[in-house]
CSV table of C-alpha atoms in Angstrom, one decimal:
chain,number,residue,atom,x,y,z
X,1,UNK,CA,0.0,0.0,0.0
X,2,UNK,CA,1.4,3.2,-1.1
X,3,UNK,CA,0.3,7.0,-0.1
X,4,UNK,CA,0.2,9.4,-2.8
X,5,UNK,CA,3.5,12.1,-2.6
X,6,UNK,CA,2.8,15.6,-1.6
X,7,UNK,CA,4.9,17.0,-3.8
X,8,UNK,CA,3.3,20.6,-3.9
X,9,UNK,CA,4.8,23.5,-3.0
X,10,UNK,CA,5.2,24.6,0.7
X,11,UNK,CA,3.0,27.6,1.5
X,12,UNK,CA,5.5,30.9,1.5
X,13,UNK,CA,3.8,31.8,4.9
X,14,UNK,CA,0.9,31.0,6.8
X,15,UNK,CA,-2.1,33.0,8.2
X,16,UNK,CA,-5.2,32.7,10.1
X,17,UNK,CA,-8.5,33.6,9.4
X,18,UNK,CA,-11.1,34.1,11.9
X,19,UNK,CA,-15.0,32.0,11.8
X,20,UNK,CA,-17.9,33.5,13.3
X,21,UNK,CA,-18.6,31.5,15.9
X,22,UNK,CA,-16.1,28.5,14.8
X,23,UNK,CA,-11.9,28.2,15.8
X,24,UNK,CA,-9.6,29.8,13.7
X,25,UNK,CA,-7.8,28.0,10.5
X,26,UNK,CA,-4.9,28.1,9.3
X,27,UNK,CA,-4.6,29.3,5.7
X,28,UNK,CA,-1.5,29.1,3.2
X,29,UNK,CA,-0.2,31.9,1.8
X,30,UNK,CA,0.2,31.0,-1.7
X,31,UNK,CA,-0.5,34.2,-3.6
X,32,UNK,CA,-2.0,34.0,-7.7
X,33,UNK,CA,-4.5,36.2,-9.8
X,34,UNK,CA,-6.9,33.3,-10.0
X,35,UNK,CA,-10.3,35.3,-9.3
X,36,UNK,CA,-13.5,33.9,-7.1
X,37,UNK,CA,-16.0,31.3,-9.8
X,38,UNK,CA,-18.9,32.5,-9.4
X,39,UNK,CA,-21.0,29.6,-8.9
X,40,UNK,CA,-18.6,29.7,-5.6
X,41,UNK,CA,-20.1,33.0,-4.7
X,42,UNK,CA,-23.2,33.2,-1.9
X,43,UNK,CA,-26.6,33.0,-3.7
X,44,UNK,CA,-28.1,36.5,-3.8
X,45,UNK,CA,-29.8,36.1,-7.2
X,46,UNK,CA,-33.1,33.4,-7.0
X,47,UNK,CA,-31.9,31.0,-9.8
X,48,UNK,CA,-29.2,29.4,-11.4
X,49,UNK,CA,-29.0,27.7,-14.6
X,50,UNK,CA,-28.1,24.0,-15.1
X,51,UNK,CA,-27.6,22.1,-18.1
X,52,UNK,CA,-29.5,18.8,-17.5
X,53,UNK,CA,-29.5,16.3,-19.7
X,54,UNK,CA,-33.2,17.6,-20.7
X,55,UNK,CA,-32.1,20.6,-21.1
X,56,UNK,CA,-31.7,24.2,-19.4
X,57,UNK,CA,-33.2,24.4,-16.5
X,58,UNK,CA,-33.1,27.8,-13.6
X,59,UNK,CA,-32.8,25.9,-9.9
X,60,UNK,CA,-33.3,27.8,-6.5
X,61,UNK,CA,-31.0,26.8,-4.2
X,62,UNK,CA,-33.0,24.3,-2.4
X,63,UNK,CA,-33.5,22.7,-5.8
X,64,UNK,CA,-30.1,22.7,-6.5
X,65,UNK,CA,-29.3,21.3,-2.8
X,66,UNK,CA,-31.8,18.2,-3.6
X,67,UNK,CA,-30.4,17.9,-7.0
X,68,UNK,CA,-27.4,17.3,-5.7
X,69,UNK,CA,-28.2,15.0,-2.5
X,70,UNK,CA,-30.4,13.1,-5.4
X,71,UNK,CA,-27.2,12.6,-7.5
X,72,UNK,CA,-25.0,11.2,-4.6
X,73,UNK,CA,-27.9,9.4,-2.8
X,74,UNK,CA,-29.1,7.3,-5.6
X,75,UNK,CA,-25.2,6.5,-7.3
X,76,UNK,CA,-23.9,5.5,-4.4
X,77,UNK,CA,-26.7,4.3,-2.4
X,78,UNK,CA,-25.6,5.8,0.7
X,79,UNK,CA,-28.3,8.3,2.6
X,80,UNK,CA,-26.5,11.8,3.1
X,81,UNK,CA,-26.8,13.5,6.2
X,82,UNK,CA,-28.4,17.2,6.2
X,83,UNK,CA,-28.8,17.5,9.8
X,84,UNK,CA,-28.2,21.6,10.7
X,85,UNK,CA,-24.1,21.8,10.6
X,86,UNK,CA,-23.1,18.9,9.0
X,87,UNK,CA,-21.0,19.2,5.8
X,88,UNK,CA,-21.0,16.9,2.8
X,89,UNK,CA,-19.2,17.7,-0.5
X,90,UNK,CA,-20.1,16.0,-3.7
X,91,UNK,CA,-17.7,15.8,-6.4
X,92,UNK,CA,-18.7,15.1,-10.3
X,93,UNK,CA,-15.5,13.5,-11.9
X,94,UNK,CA,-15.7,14.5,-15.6
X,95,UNK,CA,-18.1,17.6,-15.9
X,96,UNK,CA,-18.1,21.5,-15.2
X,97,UNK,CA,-20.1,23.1,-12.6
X,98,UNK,CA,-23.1,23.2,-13.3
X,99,UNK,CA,-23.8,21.2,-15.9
X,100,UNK,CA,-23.9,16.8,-15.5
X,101,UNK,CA,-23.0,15.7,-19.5
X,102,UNK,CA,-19.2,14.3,-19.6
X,103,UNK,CA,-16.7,16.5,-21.0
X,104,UNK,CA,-13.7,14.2,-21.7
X,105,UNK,CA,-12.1,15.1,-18.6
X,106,UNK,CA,-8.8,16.2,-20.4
X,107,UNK,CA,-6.0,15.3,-18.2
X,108,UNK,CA,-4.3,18.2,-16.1
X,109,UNK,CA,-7.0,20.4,-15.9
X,110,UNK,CA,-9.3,22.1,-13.3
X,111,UNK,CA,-12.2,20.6,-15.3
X,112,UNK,CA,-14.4,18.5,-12.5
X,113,UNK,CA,-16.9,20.1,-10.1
X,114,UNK,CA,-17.1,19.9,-6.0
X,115,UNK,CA,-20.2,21.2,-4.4
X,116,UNK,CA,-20.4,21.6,-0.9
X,117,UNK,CA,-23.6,21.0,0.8
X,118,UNK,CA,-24.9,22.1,4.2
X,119,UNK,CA,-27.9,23.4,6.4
X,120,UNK,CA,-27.5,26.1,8.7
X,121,UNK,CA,-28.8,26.0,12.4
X,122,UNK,CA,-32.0,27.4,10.8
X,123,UNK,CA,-32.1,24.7,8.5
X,124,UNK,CA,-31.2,27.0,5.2
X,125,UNK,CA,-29.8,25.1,2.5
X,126,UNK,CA,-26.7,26.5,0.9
X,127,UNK,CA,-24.5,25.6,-2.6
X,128,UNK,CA,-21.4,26.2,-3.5
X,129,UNK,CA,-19.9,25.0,-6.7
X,130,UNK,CA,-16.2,24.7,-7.5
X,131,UNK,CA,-14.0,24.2,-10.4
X,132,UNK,CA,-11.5,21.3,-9.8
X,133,UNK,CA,-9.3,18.4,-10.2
X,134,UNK,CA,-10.2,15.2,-8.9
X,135,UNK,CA,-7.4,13.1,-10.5
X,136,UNK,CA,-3.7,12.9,-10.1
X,137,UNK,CA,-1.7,16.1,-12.1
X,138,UNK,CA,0.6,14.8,-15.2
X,139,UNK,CA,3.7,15.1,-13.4
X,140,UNK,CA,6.6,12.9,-12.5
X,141,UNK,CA,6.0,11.7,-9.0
X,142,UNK,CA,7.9,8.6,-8.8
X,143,UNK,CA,6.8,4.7,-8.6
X,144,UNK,CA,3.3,4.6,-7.4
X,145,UNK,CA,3.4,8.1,-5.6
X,146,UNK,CA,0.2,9.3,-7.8
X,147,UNK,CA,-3.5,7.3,-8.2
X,148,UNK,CA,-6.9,8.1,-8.7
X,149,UNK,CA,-9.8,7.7,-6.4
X,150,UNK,CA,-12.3,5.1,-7.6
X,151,UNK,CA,-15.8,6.9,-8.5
X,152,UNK,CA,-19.1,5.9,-6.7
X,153,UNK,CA,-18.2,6.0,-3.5
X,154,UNK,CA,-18.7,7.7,-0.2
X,155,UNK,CA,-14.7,8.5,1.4
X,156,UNK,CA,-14.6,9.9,5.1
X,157,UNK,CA,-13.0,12.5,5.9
X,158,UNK,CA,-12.5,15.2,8.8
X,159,UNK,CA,-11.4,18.9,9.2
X,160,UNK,CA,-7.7,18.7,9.2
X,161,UNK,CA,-4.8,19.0,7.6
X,162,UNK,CA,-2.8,19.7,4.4
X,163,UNK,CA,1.0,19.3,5.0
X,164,UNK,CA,1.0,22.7,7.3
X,165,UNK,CA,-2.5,24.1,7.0
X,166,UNK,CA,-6.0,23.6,8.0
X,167,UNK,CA,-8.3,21.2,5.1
X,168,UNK,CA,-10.3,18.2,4.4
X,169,UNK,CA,-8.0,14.9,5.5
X,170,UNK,CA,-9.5,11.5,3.9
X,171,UNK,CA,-10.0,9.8,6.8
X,172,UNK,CA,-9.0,6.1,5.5
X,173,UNK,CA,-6.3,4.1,4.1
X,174,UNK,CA,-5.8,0.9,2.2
X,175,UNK,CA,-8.3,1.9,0.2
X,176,UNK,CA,-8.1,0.8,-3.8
X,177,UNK,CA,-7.0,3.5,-6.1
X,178,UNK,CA,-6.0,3.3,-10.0
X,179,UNK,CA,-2.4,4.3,-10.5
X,180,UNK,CA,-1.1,6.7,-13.0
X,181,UNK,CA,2.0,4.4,-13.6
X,182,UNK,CA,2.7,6.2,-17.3
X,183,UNK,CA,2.6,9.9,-14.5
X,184,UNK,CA,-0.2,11.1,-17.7
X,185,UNK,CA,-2.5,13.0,-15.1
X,186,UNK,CA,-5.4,10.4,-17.0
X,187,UNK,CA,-7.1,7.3,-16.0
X,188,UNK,CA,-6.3,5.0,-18.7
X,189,UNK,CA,-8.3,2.1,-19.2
X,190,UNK,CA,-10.6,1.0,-22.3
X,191,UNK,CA,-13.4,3.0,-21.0
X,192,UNK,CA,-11.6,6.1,-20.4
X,193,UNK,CA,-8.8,5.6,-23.6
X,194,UNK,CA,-5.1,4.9,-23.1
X,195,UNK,CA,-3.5,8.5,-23.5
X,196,UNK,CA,0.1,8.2,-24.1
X,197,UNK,CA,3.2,7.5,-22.9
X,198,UNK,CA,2.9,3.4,-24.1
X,199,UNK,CA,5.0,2.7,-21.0
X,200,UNK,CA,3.5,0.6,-17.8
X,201,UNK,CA,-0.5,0.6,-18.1
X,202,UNK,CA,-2.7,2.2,-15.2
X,203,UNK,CA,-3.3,0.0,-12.5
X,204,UNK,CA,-5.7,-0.3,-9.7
X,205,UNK,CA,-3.8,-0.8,-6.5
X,206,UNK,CA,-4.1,0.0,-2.4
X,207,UNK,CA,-3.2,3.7,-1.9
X,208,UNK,CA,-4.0,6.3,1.0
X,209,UNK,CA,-3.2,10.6,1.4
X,210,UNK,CA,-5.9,11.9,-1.0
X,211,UNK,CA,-6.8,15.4,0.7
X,212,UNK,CA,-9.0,17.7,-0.8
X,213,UNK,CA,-6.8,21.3,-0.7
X,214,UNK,CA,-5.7,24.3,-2.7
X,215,UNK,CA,-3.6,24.4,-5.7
X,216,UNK,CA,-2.0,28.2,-6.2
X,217,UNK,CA,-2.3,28.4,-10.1
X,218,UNK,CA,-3.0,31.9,-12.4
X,219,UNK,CA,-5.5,32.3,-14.4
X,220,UNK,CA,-7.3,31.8,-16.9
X,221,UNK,CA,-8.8,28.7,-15.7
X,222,UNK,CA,-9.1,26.8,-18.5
X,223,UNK,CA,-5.2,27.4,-19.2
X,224,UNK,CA,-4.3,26.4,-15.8
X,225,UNK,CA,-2.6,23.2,-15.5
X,226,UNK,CA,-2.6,20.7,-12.1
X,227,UNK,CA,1.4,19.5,-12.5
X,228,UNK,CA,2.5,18.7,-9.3
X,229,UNK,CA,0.0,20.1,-7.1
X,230,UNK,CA,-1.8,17.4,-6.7
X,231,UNK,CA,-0.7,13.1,-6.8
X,232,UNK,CA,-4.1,12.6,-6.5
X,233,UNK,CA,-6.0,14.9,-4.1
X,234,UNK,CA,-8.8,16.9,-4.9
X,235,UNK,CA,-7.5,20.1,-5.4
X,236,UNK,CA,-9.1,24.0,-5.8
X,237,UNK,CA,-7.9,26.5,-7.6
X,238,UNK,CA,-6.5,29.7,-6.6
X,239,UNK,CA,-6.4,30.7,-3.3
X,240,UNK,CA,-9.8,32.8,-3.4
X,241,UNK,CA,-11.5,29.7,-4.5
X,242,UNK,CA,-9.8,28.1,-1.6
X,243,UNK,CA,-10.4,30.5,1.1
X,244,UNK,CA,-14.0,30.5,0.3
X,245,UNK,CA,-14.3,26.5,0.3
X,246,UNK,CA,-12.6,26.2,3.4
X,247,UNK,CA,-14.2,28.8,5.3
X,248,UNK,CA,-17.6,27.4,4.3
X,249,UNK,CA,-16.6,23.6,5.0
X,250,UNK,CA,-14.9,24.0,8.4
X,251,UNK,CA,-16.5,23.2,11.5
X,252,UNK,CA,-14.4,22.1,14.0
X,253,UNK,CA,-11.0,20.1,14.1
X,254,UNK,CA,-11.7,16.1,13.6
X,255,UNK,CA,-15.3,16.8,12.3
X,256,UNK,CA,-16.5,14.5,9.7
X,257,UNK,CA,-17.5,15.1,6.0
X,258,UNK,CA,-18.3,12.5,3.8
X,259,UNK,CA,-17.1,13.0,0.1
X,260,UNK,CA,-19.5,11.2,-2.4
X,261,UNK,CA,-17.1,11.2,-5.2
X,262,UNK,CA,-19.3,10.2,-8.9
X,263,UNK,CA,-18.6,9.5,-12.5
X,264,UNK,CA,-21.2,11.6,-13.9
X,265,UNK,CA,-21.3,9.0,-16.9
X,266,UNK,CA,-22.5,6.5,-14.3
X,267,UNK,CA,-24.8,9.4,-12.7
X,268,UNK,CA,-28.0,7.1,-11.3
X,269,UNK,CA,-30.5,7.3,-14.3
X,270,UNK,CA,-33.1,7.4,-12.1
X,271,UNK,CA,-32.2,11.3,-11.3
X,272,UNK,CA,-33.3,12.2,-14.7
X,273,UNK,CA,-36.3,9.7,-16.0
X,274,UNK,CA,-39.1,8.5,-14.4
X,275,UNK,CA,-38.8,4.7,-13.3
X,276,UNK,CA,-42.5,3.8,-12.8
X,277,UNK,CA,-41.1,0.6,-12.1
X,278,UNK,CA,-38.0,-2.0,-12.9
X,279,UNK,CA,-37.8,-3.7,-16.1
X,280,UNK,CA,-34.4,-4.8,-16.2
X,281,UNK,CA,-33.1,-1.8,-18.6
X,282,UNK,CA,-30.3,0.3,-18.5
X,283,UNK,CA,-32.5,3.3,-17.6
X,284,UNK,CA,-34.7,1.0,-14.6
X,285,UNK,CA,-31.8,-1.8,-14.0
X,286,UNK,CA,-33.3,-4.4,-11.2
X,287,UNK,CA,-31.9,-3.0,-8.2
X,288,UNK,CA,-30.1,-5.8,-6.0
X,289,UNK,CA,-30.6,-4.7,-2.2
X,290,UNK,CA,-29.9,-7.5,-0.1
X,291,UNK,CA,-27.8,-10.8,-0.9
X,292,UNK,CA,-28.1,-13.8,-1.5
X,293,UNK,CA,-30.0,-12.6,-4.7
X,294,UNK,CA,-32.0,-14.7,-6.9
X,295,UNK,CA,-34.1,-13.9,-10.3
X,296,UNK,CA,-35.3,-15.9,-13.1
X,297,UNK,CA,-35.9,-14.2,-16.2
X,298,UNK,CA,-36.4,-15.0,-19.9
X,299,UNK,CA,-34.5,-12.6,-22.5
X,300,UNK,CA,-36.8,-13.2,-24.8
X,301,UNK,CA,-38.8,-10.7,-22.8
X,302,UNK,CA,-36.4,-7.7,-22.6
X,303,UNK,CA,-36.9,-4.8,-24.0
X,304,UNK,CA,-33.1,-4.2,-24.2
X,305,UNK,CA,-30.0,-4.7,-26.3
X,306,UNK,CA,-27.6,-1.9,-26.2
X,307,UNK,CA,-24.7,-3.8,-25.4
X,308,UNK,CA,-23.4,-5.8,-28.0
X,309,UNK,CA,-19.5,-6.5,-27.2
X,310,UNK,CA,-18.0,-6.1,-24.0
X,311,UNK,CA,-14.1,-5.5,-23.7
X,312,UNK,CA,-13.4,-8.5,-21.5
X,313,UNK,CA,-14.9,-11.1,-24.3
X,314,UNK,CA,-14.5,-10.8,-28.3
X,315,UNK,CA,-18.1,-13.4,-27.9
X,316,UNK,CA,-20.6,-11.4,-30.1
X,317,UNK,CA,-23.5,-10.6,-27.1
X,318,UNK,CA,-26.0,-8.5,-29.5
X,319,UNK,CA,-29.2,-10.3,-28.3
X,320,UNK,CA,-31.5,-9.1,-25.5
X,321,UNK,CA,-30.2,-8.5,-22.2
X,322,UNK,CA,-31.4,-7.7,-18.1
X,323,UNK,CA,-29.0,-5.2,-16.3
X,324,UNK,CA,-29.0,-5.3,-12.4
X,325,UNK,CA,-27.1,-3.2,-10.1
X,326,UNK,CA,-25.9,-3.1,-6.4
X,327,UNK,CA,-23.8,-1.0,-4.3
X,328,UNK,CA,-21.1,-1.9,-1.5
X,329,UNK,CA,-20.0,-0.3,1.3
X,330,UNK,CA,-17.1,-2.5,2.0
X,331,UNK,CA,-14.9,-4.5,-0.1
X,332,UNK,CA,-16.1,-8.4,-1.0
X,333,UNK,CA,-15.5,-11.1,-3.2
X,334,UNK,CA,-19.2,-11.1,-6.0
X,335,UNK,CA,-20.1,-14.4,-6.9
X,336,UNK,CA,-22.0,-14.4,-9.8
X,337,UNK,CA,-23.6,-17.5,-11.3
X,338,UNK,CA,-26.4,-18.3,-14.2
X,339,UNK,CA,-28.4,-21.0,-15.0
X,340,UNK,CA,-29.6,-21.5,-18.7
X,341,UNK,CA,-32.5,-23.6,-17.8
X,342,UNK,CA,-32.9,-26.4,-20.7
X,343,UNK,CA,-34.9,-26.0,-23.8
X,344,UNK,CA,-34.6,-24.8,-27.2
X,345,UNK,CA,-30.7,-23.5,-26.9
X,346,UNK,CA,-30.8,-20.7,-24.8
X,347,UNK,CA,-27.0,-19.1,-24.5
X,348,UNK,CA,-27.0,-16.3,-21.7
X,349,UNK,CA,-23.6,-14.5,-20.1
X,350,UNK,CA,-22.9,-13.0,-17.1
X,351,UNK,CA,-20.9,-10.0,-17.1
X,352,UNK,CA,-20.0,-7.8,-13.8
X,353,UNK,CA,-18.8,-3.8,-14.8
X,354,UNK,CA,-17.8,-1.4,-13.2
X,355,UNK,CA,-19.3,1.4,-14.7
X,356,UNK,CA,-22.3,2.3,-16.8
X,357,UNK,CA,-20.5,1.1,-20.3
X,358,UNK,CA,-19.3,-2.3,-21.8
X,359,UNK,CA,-16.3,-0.8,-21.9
X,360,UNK,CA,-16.2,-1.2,-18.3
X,361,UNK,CA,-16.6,-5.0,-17.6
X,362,UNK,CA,-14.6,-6.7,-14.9
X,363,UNK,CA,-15.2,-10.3,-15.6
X,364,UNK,CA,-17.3,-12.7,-17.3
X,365,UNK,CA,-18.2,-16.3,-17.9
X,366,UNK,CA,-21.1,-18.3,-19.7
X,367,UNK,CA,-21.9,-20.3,-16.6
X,368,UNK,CA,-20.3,-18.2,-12.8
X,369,UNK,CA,-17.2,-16.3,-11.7
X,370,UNK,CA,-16.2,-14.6,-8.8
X,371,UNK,CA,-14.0,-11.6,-8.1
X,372,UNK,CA,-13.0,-9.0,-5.5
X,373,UNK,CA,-14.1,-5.7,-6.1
X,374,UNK,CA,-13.3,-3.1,-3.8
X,375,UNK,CA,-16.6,-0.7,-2.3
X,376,UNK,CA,-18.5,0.9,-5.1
X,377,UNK,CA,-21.4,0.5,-7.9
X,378,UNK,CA,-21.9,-2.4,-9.8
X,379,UNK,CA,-23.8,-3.5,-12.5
X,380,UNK,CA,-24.3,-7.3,-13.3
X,381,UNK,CA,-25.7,-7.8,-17.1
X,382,UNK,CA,-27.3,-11.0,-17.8
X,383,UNK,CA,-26.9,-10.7,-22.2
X,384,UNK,CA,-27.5,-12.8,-25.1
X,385,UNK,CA,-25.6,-14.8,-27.0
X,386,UNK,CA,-25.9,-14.4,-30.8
X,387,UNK,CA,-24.8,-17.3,-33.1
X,388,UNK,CA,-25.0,-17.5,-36.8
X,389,UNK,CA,-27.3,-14.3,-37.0
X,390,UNK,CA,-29.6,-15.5,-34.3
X,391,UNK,CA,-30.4,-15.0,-30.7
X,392,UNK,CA,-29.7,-17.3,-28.7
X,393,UNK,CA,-32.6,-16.6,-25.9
X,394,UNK,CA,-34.5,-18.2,-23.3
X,395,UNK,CA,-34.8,-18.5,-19.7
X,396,UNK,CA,-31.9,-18.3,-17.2
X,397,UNK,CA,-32.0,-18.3,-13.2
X,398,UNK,CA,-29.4,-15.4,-12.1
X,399,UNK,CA,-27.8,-16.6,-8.6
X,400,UNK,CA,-25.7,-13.6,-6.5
X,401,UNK,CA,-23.8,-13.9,-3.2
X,402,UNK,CA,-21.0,-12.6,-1.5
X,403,UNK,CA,-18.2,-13.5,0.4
């Protein structure tokens, strides 16, 4: 297990800034010209606009503030808590403030989003959005000094520290992490593209050390590039950006936060469309709550084939398929097992992913596997093997447990 290196720069000098009614903190003084986003900024005006994936749409703040607690409840399937004081900050890997489409997420750029969430003593809801990075900056850190953290997930972490001043400390370790082995700044894999250098592939391994602080960069943003201010944390830009986030998300030393960190290409579906009830699709996947888990289907009754190749398996899979998805808390070993019941030929796969995408599968088999995945989203698909131009469908008996 490695920790990421914190290889940015020392702060020149340090300060403190006083909170009404809260300790003091210490701040950095790292000085640059990058100015205040103003989707940081206190609400003053009654709307905001977001780009949803239905359009424009103007939120209040409270709609924004569910928005968001719908976006981290439903991907990770943890409940958030909005007592009065408590903080919780969102992150959306892959998409600018306020809008949820993915964007590329270009390596070495501010281009993600964190929104912090919380509800004053009065029980006010308050927003703020911030430009960031929330993968490792393309830099040369040395052997397995800079990962990723993996998306849909809740991480703990408290009001801390960053090397010499007050932030948000993950409060874990051990926890599984894809290393930037080729030091890129990207996650490579099949899903995401491998960017060059062709040298050691992206890994996932056990890592720790991935704070959320400040990076002191100039302006303008979209120029602005991570380097070596960040292995892996989840860094802000500029330190008005900073100051702001900080002062907002601060409580008391050793207070929780939890981080719900998403892939907004894996953002729940059920956050933008109406799921009357589950059919198996990609849009209302069965949802697996409790385990052992067992469900007997025929493919010949989906309404779905949007998957037709996966990258673990060249076997053509274009005929009808049932998608299922579960969340863990805590790492396990996913047993995964189906039963082609006899009759006219049926052929069904099992393929466990990682993400919302074929691109994105972990393992599969045409009878049961099992694998250790570490906490997270995961989405079992249960497709159809064509042969010869035909279908291969039928019924099936889908057995899941874990270890």
């Amino acid at each position: 297990m490695d920790h990421i290196a914190w290889l940015d720069p020392d702060p020149p000098s340090l300060s403190k800034l006083s909170l009404d009614g809260r300790e003091d903190i210490v701040l950095p003084g790292y000085e640059d010209n990058l100015p205040l986003f103003v989707r940081a900024e206190q609400w003053f005006e009654p709307y905001r606009c977001y780009e949803l994936p239905g359009g424009s749409v103007n939120l209040s703040e409270d709609e924004a503030f569910d928005l968001y607690r719908e976006i981290g409840e439903r991907t990770t399937g943890q409940p958030m808590d909005v007592s009065p004081g408590a903080r919780t900050v969102v992150g959306l890997r892959g998409a600018y403030p306020g809008t949820f489409a993915w964007n590329g997420n270009d390596p070495d750029l501010f281009n993600d989003t964190l929104v912090l969430l919380w509800r004053d003593a009065e029980g006010k809801r308050h927003v703020r959005e911030f430009p960031v990075n929330t993968d490792s900056g393309a830099y040369e850190f040395g052997e397995h000094n800079s990962s990723s953290l993996r998306p849909n997930r809740v991480y703990p972490y408290v009001n801390g520290w960053h090397k010499t001043y007050n932030a948000l400390h993950i409060d874990e370790d051990g926890y599984q992490v894809r290393d930037d082995a080729n030091k890129n700044g990207h996650w490579d894999s099949d899903r995401n593209g491998w960017y060059p250098p062709q040298t050691e592939p992206d890994h996932d391994r056990a890592g720790g050390g991935h704070n959320i602080h400040m990076a002191s960069v100039d302006g303008p943003l979209g120029y602005a590039h991570v380097q070596n201010w960040s292995a892996g944390c989840q860094t802000i830009p500029g330190i008005a950006n900073w100051k702001e986030f900080i002062a907002r998300a601060w409580t008391a030393m050793g207070d929780p936060v939890s981080y719900y960190l998403i892939d907004v290409r894996d953002i729940d579906p059920g956050v933008w469309y109406d799921c009357p009830q589950q059919d198996g699709t990609r849009i209302c996947p069965f949802r697996v709550k409790s385990f052992p888990h067992t469900d007997a289907r025929n493919t010949a009754d989906s309404k779905s084939a949007q998957f037709p190749m996966y990258n673990c398996s060249p076997a053509n899979e274009s005929g009808p398929e049932y998608f299922y998805v579960f969340d863990l808390t805590q790492p396990a070993t996913v047993h995964v097992k189906v039963d082609d019941i006899a009759g006219t030929g049926p052929d069904i796969d099992v393929h466990l992913l990682d993400g919302d995408s074929p691109l994105a599968c972990l393992a599969r088999d045409d009878v049961a596997f099992s694998l250790w995945v570490p906490p997270g989203r995961y989405w079992v698909v249960a497709d159809t093997y064509m042969e010869g131009g035909n279908a291969l469908v039928g019924p099936y008996v889908l057995d899941l447990w874990l270890e």
